[in-house]
mmCIF file of C-alpha atoms in Angstrom:
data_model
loop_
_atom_site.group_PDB
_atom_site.id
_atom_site.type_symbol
_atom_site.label_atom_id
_atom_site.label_comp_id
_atom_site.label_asym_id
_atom_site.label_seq_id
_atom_site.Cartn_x
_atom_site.Cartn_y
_atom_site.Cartn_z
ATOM 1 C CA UNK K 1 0.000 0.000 0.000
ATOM 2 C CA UNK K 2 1.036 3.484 -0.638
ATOM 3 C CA UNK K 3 0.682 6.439 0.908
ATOM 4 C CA UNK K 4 0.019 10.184 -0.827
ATOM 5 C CA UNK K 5 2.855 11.375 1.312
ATOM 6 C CA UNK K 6 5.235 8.426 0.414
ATOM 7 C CA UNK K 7 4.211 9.203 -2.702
ATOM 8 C CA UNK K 8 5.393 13.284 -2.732
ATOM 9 C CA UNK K 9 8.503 12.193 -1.016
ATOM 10 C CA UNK K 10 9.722 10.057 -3.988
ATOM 11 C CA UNK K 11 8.575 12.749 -6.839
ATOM 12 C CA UNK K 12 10.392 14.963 -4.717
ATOM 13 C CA UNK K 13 13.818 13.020 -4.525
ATOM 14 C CA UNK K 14 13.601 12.462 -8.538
ATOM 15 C CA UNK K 15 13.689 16.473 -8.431
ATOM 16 C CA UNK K 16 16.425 17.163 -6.521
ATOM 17 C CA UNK K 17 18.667 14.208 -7.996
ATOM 18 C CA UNK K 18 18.677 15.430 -11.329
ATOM 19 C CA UNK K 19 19.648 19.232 -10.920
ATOM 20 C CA UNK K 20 22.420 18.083 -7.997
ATOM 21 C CA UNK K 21 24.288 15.321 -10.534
ATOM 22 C CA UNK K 22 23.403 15.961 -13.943
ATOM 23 C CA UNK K 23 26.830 17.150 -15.785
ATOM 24 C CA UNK K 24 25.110 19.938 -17.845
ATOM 25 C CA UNK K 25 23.898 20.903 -14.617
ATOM 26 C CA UNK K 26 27.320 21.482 -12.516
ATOM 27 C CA UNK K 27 27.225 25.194 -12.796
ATOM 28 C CA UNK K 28 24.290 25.792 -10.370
ATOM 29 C CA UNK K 29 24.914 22.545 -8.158
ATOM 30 C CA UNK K 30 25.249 23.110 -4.056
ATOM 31 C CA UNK K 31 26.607 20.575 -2.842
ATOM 32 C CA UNK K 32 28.282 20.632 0.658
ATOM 33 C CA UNK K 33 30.313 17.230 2.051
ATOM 34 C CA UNK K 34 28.920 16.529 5.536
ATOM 35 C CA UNK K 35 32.014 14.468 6.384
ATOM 36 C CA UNK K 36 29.819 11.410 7.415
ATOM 37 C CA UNK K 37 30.970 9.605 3.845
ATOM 38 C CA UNK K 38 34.377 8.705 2.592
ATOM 39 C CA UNK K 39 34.255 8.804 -1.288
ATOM 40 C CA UNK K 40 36.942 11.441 -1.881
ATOM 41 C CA UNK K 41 36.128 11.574 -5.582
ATOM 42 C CA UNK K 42 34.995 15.143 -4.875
ATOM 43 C CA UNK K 43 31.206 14.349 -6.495
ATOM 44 C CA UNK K 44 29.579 11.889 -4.712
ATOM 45 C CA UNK K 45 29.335 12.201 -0.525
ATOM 46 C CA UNK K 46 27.832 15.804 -1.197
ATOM 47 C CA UNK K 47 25.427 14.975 -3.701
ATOM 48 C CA UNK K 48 22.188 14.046 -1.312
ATOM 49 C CA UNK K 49 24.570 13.608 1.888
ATOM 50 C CA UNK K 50 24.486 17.459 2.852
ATOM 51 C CA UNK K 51 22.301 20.429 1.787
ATOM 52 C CA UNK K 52 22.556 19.845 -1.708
ATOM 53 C CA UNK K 53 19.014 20.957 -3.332
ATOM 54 C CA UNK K 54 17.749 24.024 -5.122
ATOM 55 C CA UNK K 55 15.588 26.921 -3.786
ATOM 56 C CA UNK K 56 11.653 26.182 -4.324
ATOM 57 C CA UNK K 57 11.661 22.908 -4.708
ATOM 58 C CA UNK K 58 10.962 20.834 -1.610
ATOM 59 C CA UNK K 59 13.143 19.608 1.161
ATOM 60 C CA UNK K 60 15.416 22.350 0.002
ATOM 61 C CA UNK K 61 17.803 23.534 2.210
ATOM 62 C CA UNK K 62 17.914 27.662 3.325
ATOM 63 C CA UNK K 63 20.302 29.510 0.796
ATOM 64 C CA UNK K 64 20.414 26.450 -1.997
ATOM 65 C CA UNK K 65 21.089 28.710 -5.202
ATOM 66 C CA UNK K 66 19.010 27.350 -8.645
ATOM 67 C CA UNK K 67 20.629 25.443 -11.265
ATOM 68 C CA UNK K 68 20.928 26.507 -14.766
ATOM 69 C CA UNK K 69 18.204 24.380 -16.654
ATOM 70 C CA UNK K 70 19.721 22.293 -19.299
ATOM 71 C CA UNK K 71 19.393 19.682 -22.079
ATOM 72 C CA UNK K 72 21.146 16.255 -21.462
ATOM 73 C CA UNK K 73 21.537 13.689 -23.587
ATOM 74 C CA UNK K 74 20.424 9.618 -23.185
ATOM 75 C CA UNK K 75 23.191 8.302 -21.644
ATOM 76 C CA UNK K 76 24.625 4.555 -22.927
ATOM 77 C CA UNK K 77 26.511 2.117 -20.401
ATOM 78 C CA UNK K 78 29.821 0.859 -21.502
ATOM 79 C CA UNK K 79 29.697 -2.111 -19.831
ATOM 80 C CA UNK K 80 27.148 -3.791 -17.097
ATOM 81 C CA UNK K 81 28.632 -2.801 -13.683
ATOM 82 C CA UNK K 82 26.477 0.486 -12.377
ATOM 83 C CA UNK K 83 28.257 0.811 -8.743
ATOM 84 C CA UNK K 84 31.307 -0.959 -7.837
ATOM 85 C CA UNK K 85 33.027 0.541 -4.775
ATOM 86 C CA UNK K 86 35.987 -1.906 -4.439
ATOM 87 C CA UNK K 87 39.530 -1.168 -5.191
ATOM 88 C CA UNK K 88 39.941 2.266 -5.555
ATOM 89 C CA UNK K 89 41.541 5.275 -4.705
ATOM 90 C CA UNK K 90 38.737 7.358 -5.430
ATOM 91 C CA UNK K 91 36.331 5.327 -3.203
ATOM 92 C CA UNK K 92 35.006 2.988 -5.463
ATOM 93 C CA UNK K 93 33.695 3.293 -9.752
ATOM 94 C CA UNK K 94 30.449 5.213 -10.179
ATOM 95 C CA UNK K 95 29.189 3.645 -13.484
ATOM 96 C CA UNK K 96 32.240 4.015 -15.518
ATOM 97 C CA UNK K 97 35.040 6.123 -16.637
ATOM 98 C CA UNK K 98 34.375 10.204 -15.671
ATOM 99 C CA UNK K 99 33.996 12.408 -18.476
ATOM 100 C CA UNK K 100 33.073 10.268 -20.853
ATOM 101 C CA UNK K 101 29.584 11.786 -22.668
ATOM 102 C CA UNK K 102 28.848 8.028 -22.997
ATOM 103 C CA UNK K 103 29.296 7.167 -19.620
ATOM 104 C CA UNK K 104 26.619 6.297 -17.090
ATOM 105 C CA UNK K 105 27.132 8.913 -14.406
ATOM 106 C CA UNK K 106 25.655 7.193 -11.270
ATOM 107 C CA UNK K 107 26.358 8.143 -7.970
ATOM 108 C CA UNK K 108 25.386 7.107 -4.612
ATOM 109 C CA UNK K 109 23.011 9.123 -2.228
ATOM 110 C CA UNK K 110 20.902 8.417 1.130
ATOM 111 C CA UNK K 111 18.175 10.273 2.702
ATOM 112 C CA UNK K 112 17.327 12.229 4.462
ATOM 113 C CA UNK K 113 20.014 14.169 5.434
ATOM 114 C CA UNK K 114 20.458 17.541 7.398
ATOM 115 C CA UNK K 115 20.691 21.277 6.485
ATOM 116 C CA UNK K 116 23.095 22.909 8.140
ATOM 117 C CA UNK K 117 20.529 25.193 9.748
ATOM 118 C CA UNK K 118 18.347 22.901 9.544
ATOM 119 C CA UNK K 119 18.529 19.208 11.897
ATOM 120 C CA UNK K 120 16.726 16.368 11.144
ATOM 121 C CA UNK K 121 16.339 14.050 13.616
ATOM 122 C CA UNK K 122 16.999 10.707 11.689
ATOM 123 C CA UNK K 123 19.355 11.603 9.146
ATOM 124 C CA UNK K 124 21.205 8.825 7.913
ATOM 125 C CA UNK K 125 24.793 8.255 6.854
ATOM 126 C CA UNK K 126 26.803 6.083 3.971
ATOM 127 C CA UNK K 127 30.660 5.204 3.726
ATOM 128 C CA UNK K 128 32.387 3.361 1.401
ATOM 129 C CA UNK K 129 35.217 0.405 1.790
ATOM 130 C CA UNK K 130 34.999 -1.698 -0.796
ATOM 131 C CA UNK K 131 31.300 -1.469 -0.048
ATOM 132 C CA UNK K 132 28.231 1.608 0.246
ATOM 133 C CA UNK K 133 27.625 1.358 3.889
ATOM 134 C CA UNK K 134 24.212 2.675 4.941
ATOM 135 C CA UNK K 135 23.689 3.541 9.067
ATOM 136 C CA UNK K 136 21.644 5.251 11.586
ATOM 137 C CA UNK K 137 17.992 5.566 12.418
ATOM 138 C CA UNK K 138 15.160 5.049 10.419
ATOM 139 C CA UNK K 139 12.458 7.227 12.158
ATOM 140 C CA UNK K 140 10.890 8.501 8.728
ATOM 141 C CA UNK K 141 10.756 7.886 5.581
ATOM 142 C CA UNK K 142 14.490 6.974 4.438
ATOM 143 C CA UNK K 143 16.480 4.942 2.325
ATOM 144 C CA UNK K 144 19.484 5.065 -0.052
ATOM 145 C CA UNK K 145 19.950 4.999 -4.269
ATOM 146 C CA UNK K 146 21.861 5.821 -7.274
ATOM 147 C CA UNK K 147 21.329 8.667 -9.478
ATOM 148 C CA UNK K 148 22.395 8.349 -13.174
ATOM 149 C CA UNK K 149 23.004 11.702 -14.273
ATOM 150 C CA UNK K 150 20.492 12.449 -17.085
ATOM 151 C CA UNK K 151 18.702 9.545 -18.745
ATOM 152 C CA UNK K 152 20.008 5.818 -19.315
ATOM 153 C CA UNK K 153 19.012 3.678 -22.170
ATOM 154 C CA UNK K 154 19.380 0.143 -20.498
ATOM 155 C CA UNK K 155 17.236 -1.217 -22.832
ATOM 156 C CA UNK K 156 20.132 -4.042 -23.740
ATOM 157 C CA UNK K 157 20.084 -5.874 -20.538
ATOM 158 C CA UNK K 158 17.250 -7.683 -19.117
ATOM 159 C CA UNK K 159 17.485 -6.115 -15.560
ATOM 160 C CA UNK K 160 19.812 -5.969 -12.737
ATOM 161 C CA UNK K 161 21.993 -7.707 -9.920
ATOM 162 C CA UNK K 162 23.088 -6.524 -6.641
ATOM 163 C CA UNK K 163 24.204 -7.913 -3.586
ATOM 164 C CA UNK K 164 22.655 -6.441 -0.187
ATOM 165 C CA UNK K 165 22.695 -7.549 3.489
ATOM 166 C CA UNK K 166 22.660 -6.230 6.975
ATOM 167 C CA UNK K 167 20.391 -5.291 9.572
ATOM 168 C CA UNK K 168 17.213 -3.614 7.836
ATOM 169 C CA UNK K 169 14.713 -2.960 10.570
ATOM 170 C CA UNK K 170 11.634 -5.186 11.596
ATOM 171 C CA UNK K 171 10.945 -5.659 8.225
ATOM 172 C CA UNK K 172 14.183 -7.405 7.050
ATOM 173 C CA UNK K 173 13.796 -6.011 3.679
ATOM 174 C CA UNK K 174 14.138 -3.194 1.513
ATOM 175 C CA UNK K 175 11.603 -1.817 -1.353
ATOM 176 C CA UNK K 176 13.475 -1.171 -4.959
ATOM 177 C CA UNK K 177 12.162 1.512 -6.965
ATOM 178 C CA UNK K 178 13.550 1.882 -10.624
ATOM 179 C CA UNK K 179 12.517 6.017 -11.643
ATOM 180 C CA UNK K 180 11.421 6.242 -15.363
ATOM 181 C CA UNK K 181 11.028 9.431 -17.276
ATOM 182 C CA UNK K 182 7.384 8.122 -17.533
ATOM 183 C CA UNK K 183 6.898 8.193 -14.383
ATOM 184 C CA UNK K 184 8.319 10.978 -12.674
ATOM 185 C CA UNK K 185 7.550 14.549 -12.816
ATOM 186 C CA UNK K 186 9.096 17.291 -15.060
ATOM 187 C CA UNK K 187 12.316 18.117 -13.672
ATOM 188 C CA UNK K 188 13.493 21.694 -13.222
ATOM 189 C CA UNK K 189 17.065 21.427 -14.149
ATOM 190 C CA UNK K 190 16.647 19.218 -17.093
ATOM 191 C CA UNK K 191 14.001 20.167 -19.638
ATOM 192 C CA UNK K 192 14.055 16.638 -21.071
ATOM 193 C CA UNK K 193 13.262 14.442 -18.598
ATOM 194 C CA UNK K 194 9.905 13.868 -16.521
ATOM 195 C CA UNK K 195 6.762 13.867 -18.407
ATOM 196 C CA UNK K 196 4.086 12.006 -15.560
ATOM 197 C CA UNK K 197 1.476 15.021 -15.455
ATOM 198 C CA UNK K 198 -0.327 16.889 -12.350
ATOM 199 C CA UNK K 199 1.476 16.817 -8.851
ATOM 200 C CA UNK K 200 4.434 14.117 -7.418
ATOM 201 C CA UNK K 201 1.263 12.319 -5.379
ATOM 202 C CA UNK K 202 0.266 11.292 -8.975
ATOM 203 C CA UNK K 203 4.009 9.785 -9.847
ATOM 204 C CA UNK K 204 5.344 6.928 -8.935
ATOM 205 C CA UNK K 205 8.163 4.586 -9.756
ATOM 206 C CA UNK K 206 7.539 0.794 -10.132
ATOM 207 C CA UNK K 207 8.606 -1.225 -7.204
ATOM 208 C CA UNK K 208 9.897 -4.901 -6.052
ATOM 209 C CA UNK K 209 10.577 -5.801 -2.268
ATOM 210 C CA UNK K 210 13.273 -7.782 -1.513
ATOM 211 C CA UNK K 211 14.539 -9.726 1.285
ATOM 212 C CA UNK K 212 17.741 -8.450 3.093
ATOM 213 C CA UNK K 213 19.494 -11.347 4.634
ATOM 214 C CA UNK K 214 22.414 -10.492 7.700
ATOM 215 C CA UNK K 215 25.196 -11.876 6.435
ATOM 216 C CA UNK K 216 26.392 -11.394 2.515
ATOM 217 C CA UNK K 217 25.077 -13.993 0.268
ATOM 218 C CA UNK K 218 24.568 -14.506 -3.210
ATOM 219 C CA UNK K 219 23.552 -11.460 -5.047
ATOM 220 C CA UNK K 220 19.690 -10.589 -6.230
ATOM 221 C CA UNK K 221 18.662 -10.647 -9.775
ATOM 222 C CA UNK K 222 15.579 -8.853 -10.500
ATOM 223 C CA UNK K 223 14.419 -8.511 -14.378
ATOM 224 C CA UNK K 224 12.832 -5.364 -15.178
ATOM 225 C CA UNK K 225 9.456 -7.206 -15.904
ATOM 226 C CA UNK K 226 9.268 -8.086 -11.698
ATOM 227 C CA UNK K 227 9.062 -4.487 -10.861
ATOM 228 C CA UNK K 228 5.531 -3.591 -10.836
ATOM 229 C CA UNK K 229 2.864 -0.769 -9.726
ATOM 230 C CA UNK K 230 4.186 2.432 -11.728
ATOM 231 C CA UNK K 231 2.023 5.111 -11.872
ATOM 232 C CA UNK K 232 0.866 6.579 -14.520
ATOM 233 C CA UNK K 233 2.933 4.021 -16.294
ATOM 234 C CA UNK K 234 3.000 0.676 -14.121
ATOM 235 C CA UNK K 235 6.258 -0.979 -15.501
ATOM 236 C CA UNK K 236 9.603 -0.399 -16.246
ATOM 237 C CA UNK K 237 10.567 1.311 -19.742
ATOM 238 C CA UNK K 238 14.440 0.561 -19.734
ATOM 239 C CA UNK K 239 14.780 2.902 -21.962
ATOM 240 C CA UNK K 240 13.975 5.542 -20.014
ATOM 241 C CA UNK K 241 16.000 4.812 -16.228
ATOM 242 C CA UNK K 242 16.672 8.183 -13.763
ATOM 243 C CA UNK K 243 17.615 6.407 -10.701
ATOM 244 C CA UNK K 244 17.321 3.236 -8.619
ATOM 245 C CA UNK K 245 16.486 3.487 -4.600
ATOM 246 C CA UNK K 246 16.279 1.566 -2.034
ATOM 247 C CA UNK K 247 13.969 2.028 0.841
ATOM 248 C CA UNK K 248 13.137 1.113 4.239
ATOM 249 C CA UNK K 249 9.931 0.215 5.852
ATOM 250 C CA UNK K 250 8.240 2.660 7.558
ATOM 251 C CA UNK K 251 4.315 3.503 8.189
ATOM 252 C CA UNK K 252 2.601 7.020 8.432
ATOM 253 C CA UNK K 253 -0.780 7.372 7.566
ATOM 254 C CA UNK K 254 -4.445 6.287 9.174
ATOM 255 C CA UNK K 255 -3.834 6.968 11.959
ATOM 256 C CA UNK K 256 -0.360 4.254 12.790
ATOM 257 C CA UNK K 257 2.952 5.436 12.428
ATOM 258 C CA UNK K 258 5.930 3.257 12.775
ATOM 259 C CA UNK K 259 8.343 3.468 16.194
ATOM 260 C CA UNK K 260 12.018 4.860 14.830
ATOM 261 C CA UNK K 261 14.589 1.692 14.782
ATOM 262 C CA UNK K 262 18.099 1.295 13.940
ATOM 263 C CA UNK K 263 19.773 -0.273 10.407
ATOM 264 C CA UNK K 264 22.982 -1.256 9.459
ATOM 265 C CA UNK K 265 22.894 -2.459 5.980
ATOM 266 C CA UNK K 266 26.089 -2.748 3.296
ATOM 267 C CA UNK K 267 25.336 -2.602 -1.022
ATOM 268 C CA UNK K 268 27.773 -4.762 -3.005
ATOM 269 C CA UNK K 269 28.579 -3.791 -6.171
ATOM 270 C CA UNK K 270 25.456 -3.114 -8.946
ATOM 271 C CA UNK K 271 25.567 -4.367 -12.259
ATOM 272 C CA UNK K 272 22.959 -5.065 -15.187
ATOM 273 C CA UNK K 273 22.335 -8.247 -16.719
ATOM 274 C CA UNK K 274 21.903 -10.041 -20.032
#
């Protein structure tokens, strides 16, 4: 079941992804490193880890500037692996090589996070060694993802792979979203992306939960026909891919909201498949 709220919260997040990563949108960027990551790349622990988010949209931080709006091109992956954060000096490969127009662009992000004016009481934190490391307190709604800087044709592959594990809540699982173009709202920093009509309670990305067991296992393979419940669209259009997130459970509506609890949980390295 979904909430409204929920809902808003997700349209929201597609927003502010977009104008923080995109590369045509660097120029009007904030991004501010919160210290709480350790992917010294210099473009990734910022990104949705601090105050990074542009006046008027919402969840933005006091003093975000806007970005410049801008017109990014499909994006093609040069080979399967999306995420890998092992051996590297930069804190682990973000898609694939930087700089190249043909690259995918992804980089990792949790929420929420804090304004520096601005405390939130459950903010959560990532770090990476040789994994993305998600911790702290789930006492809203949270989770973690990828953005893929502009939009990915994935269209070739059949869907994706990842290995996850930890501690994640009462649950013991984790809800994966896959954010079409279809399916999430026009996006303010890049004028070709977005095209789900009327407010973010109206778009939504399809969805698959998935069990998260406590010690590392063998990796999850999801094809993009098992993610379901898109709205207005209710599938995946590879085509088309923004982002992938993860979230947590968590309740808040008729009445019954959920009691905060802690999570520990670790992302091995993402990758497409045939």
């Amino acid at each position: 079941m979904r909430s409204a709220r929920r809902d808003r919260i997700a349209g929201s997040l597609g927003l502010l992804l977009f104008c923080l990563g995109a590369p045509a949108c660097m120029e009007g960027r904030i991004v501010v490193d919160t210290g709480s990551g350790d992917l010294p790349d210099g473009s990734a622990d910022g990104a949705m880890n601090g105050p990074g988010t542009v006046t008027g949209m919402p969840g933005a931080c006091p003093g975000a500037t806007p970005c410049t709006p801008s017109t990014c091109q499909t994006l093609q992956p040069l080979d399967p692996v999306i995420a890998d954060w092992t051996g590297s000096s930069t804190g682990g490969r973000f898609g694939v090589r930087s700089g190249d127009p043909a690259a995918v662009q992804s980089q990792p992000w949790v929420y929420p996070t804090s304004c520096p004016t601005e405390q939130t009481p459950y903010p959560l934190s990532k770090t990476s060694s040789g994994v993305l490391r998600m911790t702290g307190t789930v006492g809203t709604w949270s989770g973690f993802g990828l953005w893929m800087g502009c939009m990915v044709d994935l269209s070739a592959y059949g869907g994706i792979s990842f290995s996850v594990w930890g501690d994640a809540g009462p649950s013991g699982a984790l809800t994966l979203e896959v954010a079409t173009s279809a399916d999430s709202p026009p996006d303010a920093c890049i004028t070709n992306v977005g095209t789900c009509a009327g407010d973010a309670s109206a778009c939504s990305a399809p969805s698959v939960t998935v069990p998260v067991p406590v010690e590392q296992g063998a990796p999850v393979t999801l094809r993009w026909s098992d993610f379901m419940g898109g709205s207005p669209v209710a599938g995946v259009d590879p085509a088309q891919v923004l982002s992938l997130s993860w979230s947590f459970g968590w309740v808040d509506w008729g009445g019954t909201v959920s009691a905060p609890y802690p999570i520990d949980v670790s992302l091995g390295q993402v990758q497409l498949v045939p």
